[in-house]
Amino acid sequence: MTDVDLEFARVRAVLDRPTLRLMSRPTSATVLAVFRTVFDRDVQYVPADRMHLQVEEHVARLQAAGARVPASEQNEGDEGGRPNGRALCREWVAAQWLVRSNSPDGDEQYSLTSHALEALSLVDALSADRALISESRLAMIVDAVHRWAARAEPDPDVQIRRIDAQIAELQAERERLENGDDVVAVEDDRMRDGYTNISDLIRQLPSDFKRVEEAVAAMHRSIVEDFRQEVRPIGEILDDYLARTDNLMEATPEGRAFEGAFELLRDDALLLRLRDDIGTILSHPFARELGAGERRAFRNTVTILRQGIEDVLAQRRQLTATLRDQIVAHDVVRDRELDAVLRSINRGLATLMDQGGARDRIPLPLLPAAAEVGTLRERFYDPDAESVPPPIEEPDDDVFEDLDVEMLRRHGGPLLTELRAALRFAEADSSADAFHELPPEQRRPVELFGLAHLLTGHEDFEAATHVAEHRTVRPDGTAITFHMPTAALADESAAVGDAHDDDTQNAQEAR
């Protein structure tokens, strides 16, 4: 084969991948828009019934707006040509863009494959306005090359010179700051460029973790299929496949890469330092130009890492348990008997197809006829079964006290409406002072849970910069004091209320 033939074969194999097939179709814009809307950055799994309804609604809305939508089987009796969400999801599962699985409760649910996540990540990267070559990107490459070159250096003298140079540089910077020199502030444009490069890497994390899950699942299916076709002694089978299960993550490139990342990310001190560094970046003046969604996505980097690792480990535990059940429940004799029965059925069907015509009908009962076997009497006469049950006693209406709405509210959950109004219109400087301005009946201990819910997302509260006393009053009048973080409300009380109104509305729409 010539060079052009080899290149053609390589390019054609790449273009046949599900990721590029998703992006090269005429209806790609509609499919990707539906995926991004249904699977938000915080949503990984969607129940099947909800998924079907949302797909129908979103595709119908885009179709009415003039967008080109994918064709699917129509619902019976639907004269308006409304797309069938179930049929579309089934087609997307066959195209390897969706995965249909069972939730821990046994209900069907959908999730995006690594190919769909990779396509969405590519769309996000191309839609962002950024320079392809920048100082931060080149500096990131240079630093990475320098760091790995230092680790690959076999000469200890060279290693010592490198470390001495780093110590001298850091010592000079420390002495400069200790002498009272000003801290060199980074310009907003350079910080924005560095933030963009980091965000590009973060957007690739979900697809990378999903690719590891799919590699583990593919390895498991291969092992189970080989196990079912195995004719060796059971002891040899157990030794072989248990060893392959132990080395499951080391048998694929994705598994080996995940093991290396897992060893790095299991360090809690490293993750804590990463969280602090993210907070430092967001405290820079350039972060004022970021939207609320960008700040939330960047702050959730540690959560994405932890969730991705937990999903891969859960997949590995589930597949290992399934493999163990296959080994324990495997019966070679029963499998051979079932295989012989299925082969005989196939031979019978082949004979019928050869002898009959295209329109011939053959009565084929699904179940055999019931055997006529006489039975003995199973129950005998019991006098107690014929006796009249005792009369029902009239309940005592005085057992329960009279309950009213006010009493239920005093012993119920937090009053979010009153708390939100207190934070929004408070004249106090902090959330603790605003809480103390409430009347005693609205300062119950349970209200602190509602206060923490409303202050979630506030940097002062999440960082626990200030901890103050919160004096509460129980419904019986007993006073009790708690210590919890507080947040400054100057020029932000209205924003706190508006943000939580949006969260409440989004939650109601999701339900």
XYZ file of C-alpha atoms in Angstrom:
511
model
C 0.000 0.000 0.000
C 1.191 3.514 -0.784
C 1.401 6.356 1.730
C -1.818 7.905 0.512
C -3.650 4.586 0.915
C -2.433 4.268 4.487
C -3.427 7.860 5.275
C -6.830 7.334 3.680
C -7.458 4.227 5.776
C -6.359 6.009 8.947
C -8.525 9.075 8.278
C -11.538 6.960 7.369
C -11.185 4.981 10.627
C -11.098 8.249 12.593
C -14.128 9.683 10.767
C -16.099 6.510 11.554
C -15.716 7.108 15.287
C -18.983 7.961 17.112
C -17.620 11.371 18.144
C -17.158 12.629 14.589
C -20.328 10.911 13.379
C -22.210 12.905 15.995
C -20.674 16.187 14.820
C -20.841 15.575 11.060
C -24.563 14.864 10.669
C -26.945 17.543 9.346
C -28.884 17.305 12.618
C -25.799 17.564 14.848
C -26.745 21.008 16.159
C -30.109 19.731 17.398
C -28.724 16.573 19.016
C -25.871 18.411 20.781
C -28.227 21.170 21.955
C -30.578 18.558 23.463
C -27.670 16.774 25.169
C -26.322 20.013 26.667
C -29.807 21.033 27.900
C -30.804 17.683 29.409
C -27.392 16.751 30.825
C -26.296 19.877 32.625
C -22.792 20.057 34.077
C -24.175 18.826 37.420
C -26.451 16.099 35.919
C -24.925 12.766 34.913
C -27.919 10.429 34.954
C -31.523 11.116 33.855
C -34.448 8.699 34.445
C -35.717 7.106 31.243
C -39.279 8.487 31.426
C -38.066 12.025 32.076
C -35.487 11.705 29.300
C -38.116 10.682 26.741
C -40.381 13.607 27.657
C -37.571 16.171 27.613
C -36.277 14.946 24.250
C -39.760 15.210 22.740
C -40.267 18.724 24.103
C -36.858 20.069 23.061
C -36.887 18.516 19.586
C -40.451 19.723 18.957
C -39.508 23.264 20.035
C -36.478 23.296 17.717
C -38.548 21.841 14.890
C -41.121 24.603 15.293
C -38.297 27.165 15.171
C -37.182 25.831 11.784
C -34.185 23.764 12.877
C -33.397 20.491 11.176
C -34.253 17.670 13.572
C -33.510 13.937 13.372
C -36.229 11.768 11.858
C -37.712 8.984 13.945
C -40.777 6.805 14.188
C -43.885 8.849 14.944
C -46.302 8.109 17.734
C -49.388 6.230 16.689
C -52.210 8.627 15.939
C -49.945 11.666 16.071
C -50.944 13.612 13.005
C -48.755 16.615 13.830
C -45.522 14.716 13.232
C -44.316 15.088 16.827
C -40.980 13.283 17.324
C -40.944 10.144 19.426
C -38.551 10.629 22.342
C -38.270 6.915 23.084
C -37.385 6.099 19.461
C -34.793 8.884 19.322
C -33.140 7.710 22.546
C -33.065 4.158 21.203
C -31.349 5.366 18.022
C -28.818 7.392 20.043
C -28.029 4.350 22.195
C -27.368 2.336 19.024
C -25.108 5.156 17.756
C -23.057 4.940 21.015
C -24.000 8.466 22.149
C -26.177 7.381 25.085
C -25.917 4.554 27.609
C -29.010 2.970 29.115
C -28.443 1.382 32.514
C -30.264 0.594 35.747
C -30.151 2.862 38.783
C -29.545 1.448 42.294
C -33.358 1.436 42.697
C -33.797 -0.707 39.586
C -35.206 2.067 37.349
C -33.881 2.672 33.844
C -31.738 5.753 33.302
C -29.651 7.363 30.577
C -26.139 8.826 30.626
C -23.809 10.260 28.007
C -20.993 8.156 26.578
C -17.410 9.354 26.348
C -17.970 10.085 22.642
C -20.863 12.463 23.365
C -18.959 14.128 26.209
C -15.946 14.577 23.939
C -18.134 16.213 21.272
C -19.689 18.582 23.824
C -16.253 19.458 25.178
C -15.026 20.227 21.664
C -18.033 22.472 21.012
C -17.422 24.332 24.282
C -13.751 24.799 23.440
C -14.462 26.079 19.920
C -17.224 28.419 21.102
C -14.924 30.195 23.587
C -13.096 33.300 22.398
C -9.424 32.704 23.072
C -6.069 32.857 21.362
C -4.647 29.495 20.308
C -1.079 30.546 21.174
C -0.684 32.503 24.396
C 1.874 33.119 27.098
C 0.124 30.953 29.679
C -0.248 28.010 27.307
C 3.419 28.136 26.288
C 4.482 28.596 29.910
C 2.392 25.579 30.899
C 4.129 23.476 28.230
C 7.597 24.710 29.220
C 6.963 24.080 32.929
C 5.637 20.577 32.249
C 8.625 19.701 30.065
C 11.034 21.090 32.665
C 9.371 19.173 35.500
C 9.356 15.838 33.674
C 12.900 16.366 32.415
C 13.995 16.815 36.018
C 12.316 13.531 36.953
C 13.886 11.727 33.990
C 17.437 12.930 34.745
C 19.529 9.932 35.906
C 22.595 11.958 36.998
C 22.365 12.860 40.738
C 24.766 15.802 40.304
C 22.479 17.387 37.728
C 19.512 16.790 40.046
C 21.345 18.538 42.897
C 22.185 21.552 40.684
C 18.553 21.829 39.624
C 17.345 21.751 43.231
C 19.976 24.272 44.318
C 18.892 26.639 41.547
C 15.259 26.368 42.639
C 16.176 26.960 46.285
C 18.262 30.019 45.380
C 15.456 31.462 43.271
C 12.864 30.933 45.990
C 15.187 32.283 48.688
C 15.812 35.449 46.661
C 12.091 35.999 46.219
C 11.484 35.436 49.933
C 14.161 37.936 50.907
C 12.733 40.495 48.488
C 9.268 40.203 50.026
C 10.722 40.173 53.551
C 12.483 43.483 52.830
C 9.154 45.148 52.147
C 9.101 45.105 48.347
C 5.707 45.103 46.676
C 4.130 41.886 45.422
C 4.190 41.777 41.634
C 0.515 41.734 40.637
C -0.478 39.775 37.561
C -2.458 41.677 34.963
C -6.092 40.815 34.401
C -5.530 39.781 30.762
C -2.816 37.308 31.701
C -4.923 35.854 34.529
C -7.877 35.530 32.178
C -5.705 33.703 29.655
C -4.409 31.305 32.299
C -7.942 30.690 33.590
C -9.101 29.850 30.047
C -6.354 27.286 29.566
C -7.133 25.625 32.898
C -10.864 25.578 32.059
C -10.095 23.801 28.772
C -8.366 21.019 30.686
C -11.186 20.794 33.245
C -13.804 20.414 30.500
C -12.023 17.291 29.273
C -12.186 15.515 32.647
C -15.759 14.065 32.413
C -15.089 12.454 29.008
C -11.760 11.058 30.259
C -13.388 9.437 33.298
C -16.258 8.098 31.170
C -13.739 6.583 28.739
C -12.146 4.689 31.635
C -15.568 3.372 32.708
C -16.279 2.139 29.188
C -12.867 0.451 28.981
C -13.547 -1.382 32.267
C -16.999 -2.454 31.034
C -15.572 -3.715 27.717
C -12.882 -5.713 29.538
C -15.521 -7.221 31.815
C -17.750 -8.267 28.900
C -14.773 -9.915 27.223
C -13.897 -11.852 30.385
C -17.478 -13.026 30.949
C -17.854 -14.109 27.309
C -14.592 -16.057 27.432
C -15.657 -17.612 30.713
C -18.960 -18.830 29.271
C -17.185 -20.508 26.348
C -14.465 -22.052 28.528
C -14.131 -25.881 28.654
C -11.155 -26.113 31.026
C -11.379 -27.443 34.606
C -13.166 -25.123 37.024
C -10.091 -24.672 39.244
C -7.951 -23.509 36.348
C -10.741 -21.165 35.207
C -11.025 -19.581 38.643
C -7.267 -19.012 38.967
C -6.994 -17.510 35.503
C -9.983 -15.178 35.612
C -9.509 -14.046 39.186
C -5.972 -13.031 38.249
C -7.301 -11.124 35.220
C -9.837 -9.418 37.462
C -7.108 -8.289 39.860
C -5.149 -6.815 36.937
C -8.228 -5.387 35.248
C -7.127 -1.748 35.500
C -3.599 -2.540 34.282
C -4.673 -4.307 31.087
C -5.775 -1.183 29.148
C -4.106 2.190 28.530
C -7.112 3.970 30.052
C -6.916 1.800 33.174
C -3.198 2.401 33.636
C -3.688 6.152 33.208
C -6.496 6.114 35.767
C -4.397 4.185 38.269
C -1.678 6.826 37.987
C -4.181 9.657 38.434
C -5.839 7.812 41.318
C -2.543 7.496 43.181
C -2.105 11.260 42.793
C -5.657 12.275 43.703
C -6.027 10.045 46.761
C -3.840 12.599 48.600
C -6.324 14.691 50.619
C -3.708 17.356 51.292
C -3.209 17.794 47.546
C -6.946 18.187 46.938
C -7.194 20.673 49.814
C -4.352 22.683 48.322
C -6.084 22.568 44.934
C -9.296 23.915 46.504
C -7.377 26.749 48.175
C -5.584 27.609 44.926
C -8.912 27.776 43.088
C -10.236 30.159 45.738
C -7.122 32.326 45.342
C -7.609 32.536 41.566
C -11.268 33.494 41.961
C -10.323 36.226 44.435
C -8.239 38.001 41.759
C -9.836 41.168 40.299
C -10.205 39.560 36.862
C -12.750 37.092 38.321
C -15.312 39.913 38.640
C -15.873 39.586 34.897
C -16.754 35.877 35.178
C -20.372 34.830 35.219
C -21.985 32.907 38.038
C -21.953 29.692 35.983
C -18.256 30.020 35.178
C -17.340 30.629 38.807
C -19.455 27.685 39.971
C -17.984 25.343 37.334
C -14.417 26.378 38.192
C -15.033 26.018 41.936
C -16.477 22.507 41.395
C -13.202 21.179 39.940
C -12.424 19.130 43.051
C -15.984 17.780 43.040
C -15.596 16.699 39.402
C -12.386 14.868 40.271
C -13.880 13.111 43.292
C -17.085 12.191 41.424
C -15.181 10.837 38.425
C -12.977 8.665 40.615
C -15.978 7.421 42.584
C -17.871 6.532 39.375
C -14.951 4.510 38.021
C -14.436 2.705 41.338
C -18.174 1.987 41.610
C -18.157 0.587 38.068
C -15.190 -1.610 38.923
C -16.833 -2.863 42.136
C -20.069 -3.597 40.307
C -18.356 -5.453 37.499
C -16.190 -7.421 39.922
C -19.300 -8.476 41.860
C -21.013 -9.514 38.608
C -17.982 -11.531 37.574
C -17.902 -13.259 40.961
C -21.592 -14.157 40.611
C -20.927 -15.534 37.118
C -18.129 -17.728 38.462
C -20.175 -18.987 41.429
C -23.375 -19.631 39.454
C -21.658 -21.094 36.375
C -22.915 -24.611 35.530
C -21.208 -26.217 32.542
C -23.725 -29.072 32.264
C -26.735 -26.761 32.315
C -25.172 -24.427 29.735
C -24.497 -27.354 27.413
C -28.066 -28.619 27.792
C -29.458 -25.153 27.037
C -27.156 -24.846 24.034
C -28.361 -28.218 22.699
C -32.019 -27.173 23.076
C -31.444 -23.872 21.275
C -29.612 -25.647 18.436
C -32.508 -28.107 18.015
C -34.970 -25.210 17.892
C -32.883 -23.501 15.197
C -32.821 -26.710 13.161
C -36.589 -27.026 13.444
C -37.127 -23.437 12.362
C -34.796 -23.925 9.392
C -36.810 -26.994 8.317
C -40.091 -25.070 8.568
C -38.684 -22.166 6.542
C -37.539 -24.527 3.783
C -40.873 -26.374 3.518
C -43.294 -23.427 3.944
C -44.058 -20.379 1.852
C -43.793 -16.692 2.655
C -47.483 -16.408 3.611
C -47.925 -19.715 5.412
C -49.042 -19.559 9.021
C -48.031 -22.192 11.549
C -49.786 -22.325 14.958
C -47.069 -22.185 17.561
C -48.265 -22.220 21.197
C -46.041 -20.237 23.519
C -46.727 -22.520 26.505
C -47.397 -26.264 26.623
C -50.853 -27.507 27.558
C -51.585 -27.948 31.256
C -51.238 -31.519 32.488
C -54.409 -33.060 33.935
C -53.220 -34.261 37.308
C -55.577 -34.923 40.168
C -54.973 -33.064 43.418
C -55.820 -33.813 47.007
C -57.726 -31.518 49.304
C -55.223 -29.064 50.774
C -57.404 -27.290 53.381
C -59.759 -28.857 55.905
C -62.624 -27.401 57.849
C -61.555 -24.971 60.585
C -64.263 -23.761 63.015
C -62.298 -20.606 63.773
C -62.491 -19.563 60.105
C -66.321 -19.528 60.309
C -66.541 -17.517 63.546
C -67.641 -13.889 63.549
C -64.804 -11.410 64.215
C -65.005 -9.391 67.442
C -66.686 -5.983 67.260
C -64.521 -2.966 66.472
C -63.857 -0.791 69.482
C -64.724 2.852 69.167
C -61.549 4.992 69.339
C -61.136 7.545 72.079
C -61.294 10.969 70.444
C -59.590 12.592 73.453
C -56.295 10.745 72.937
C -54.906 13.295 70.468
C -54.692 16.974 71.211
C -56.093 19.520 68.817
C -53.470 20.493 66.247
C -53.502 23.719 64.291
C -51.353 25.106 61.494
C -49.388 27.369 63.818
C -48.365 24.458 66.047
C -47.257 22.425 63.024
C -45.182 25.348 61.753
C -43.472 25.736 65.167
C -42.356 22.096 65.070
C -41.688 21.919 61.316
C -38.747 22.704 59.057
C -37.060 26.057 58.442
C -39.134 29.006 57.189
C -37.150 29.823 54.063
C -39.465 32.623 52.942
C -39.010 34.614 56.151
C -35.260 33.954 56.238
C -34.822 35.013 52.614
C -36.760 38.212 53.269
C -34.648 38.922 56.356
C -31.419 38.539 54.379
C -32.658 40.552 51.441
C -33.988 43.575 53.326
C -31.725 43.448 56.385
C -29.969 46.607 57.485
C -27.367 44.603 59.422
C -23.782 44.037 58.316
C -23.709 40.241 58.639
C -26.073 37.318 58.343
C -25.804 36.649 62.109
C -27.039 40.173 62.932
C -29.868 39.776 60.419
C -30.819 36.486 62.069
C -30.933 38.115 65.523
C -33.319 40.799 64.203
C -35.975 38.136 63.625
C -38.656 37.616 66.297
C -38.085 34.740 68.760
C -40.588 32.411 67.076
C -38.522 32.661 63.858
C -35.145 32.004 65.548
C -35.604 28.284 66.178
C -32.522 25.994 65.964
C -33.874 24.447 62.764
C -33.748 27.868 61.083
C -29.940 27.590 61.048
C -30.254 24.837 58.425
C -32.300 27.163 56.241
C -29.804 29.970 56.820
C -26.931 27.706 55.739
C -28.908 26.714 52.625
C -29.487 30.345 51.634
C -25.832 31.285 52.196
C -24.456 28.388 50.142
C -22.331 29.809 47.338
C -21.271 32.854 49.349
C -17.473 32.927 49.551
C -17.328 34.223 53.146
C -19.679 31.509 54.356
C -18.083 28.582 52.484
C -14.572 29.634 53.483
C -15.727 30.089 57.130
C -13.923 33.409 57.300
C -15.996 34.588 60.260
C -17.685 32.373 62.874
C -20.252 34.042 65.096
C -22.733 33.119 67.793
C -26.310 32.454 66.685
C -28.717 32.701 69.611
C -31.790 30.567 68.965
C -35.023 29.980 70.865
C -36.711 26.587 70.967
C -40.512 26.299 70.611
C -40.759 25.768 74.396
C -38.924 29.070 75.028
C -35.516 27.583 75.919
C -32.585 29.625 74.601
C -29.582 27.856 73.060
C -26.521 29.276 71.277
C -24.759 27.773 68.256
C -21.541 28.790 66.494
C -21.516 28.740 62.693
C -19.935 30.749 59.844
C -21.474 34.057 58.894
C -21.318 36.202 55.750
C -21.207 39.922 55.101
C -24.432 41.315 53.635
C -23.245 44.759 52.545
C -24.549 45.394 48.981
C -25.170 41.673 48.532
C -28.364 40.906 50.426
C -30.508 41.373 47.364
C -28.158 39.242 45.300
C -28.384 36.430 47.848
C -32.140 36.432 47.692
C -32.283 36.628 43.895
C -29.769 33.790 43.476
C -31.746 31.478 45.728
C -34.980 32.433 44.000
C -33.393 31.264 40.759
C -32.217 28.031 42.437
C -35.715 27.377 43.781
C -37.276 27.997 40.369
C -34.767 25.705 38.662
C -35.403 22.971 41.227
C -39.179 23.238 40.675
C -38.726 23.044 36.907
C -36.495 19.978 37.299
C -39.161 18.272 39.438
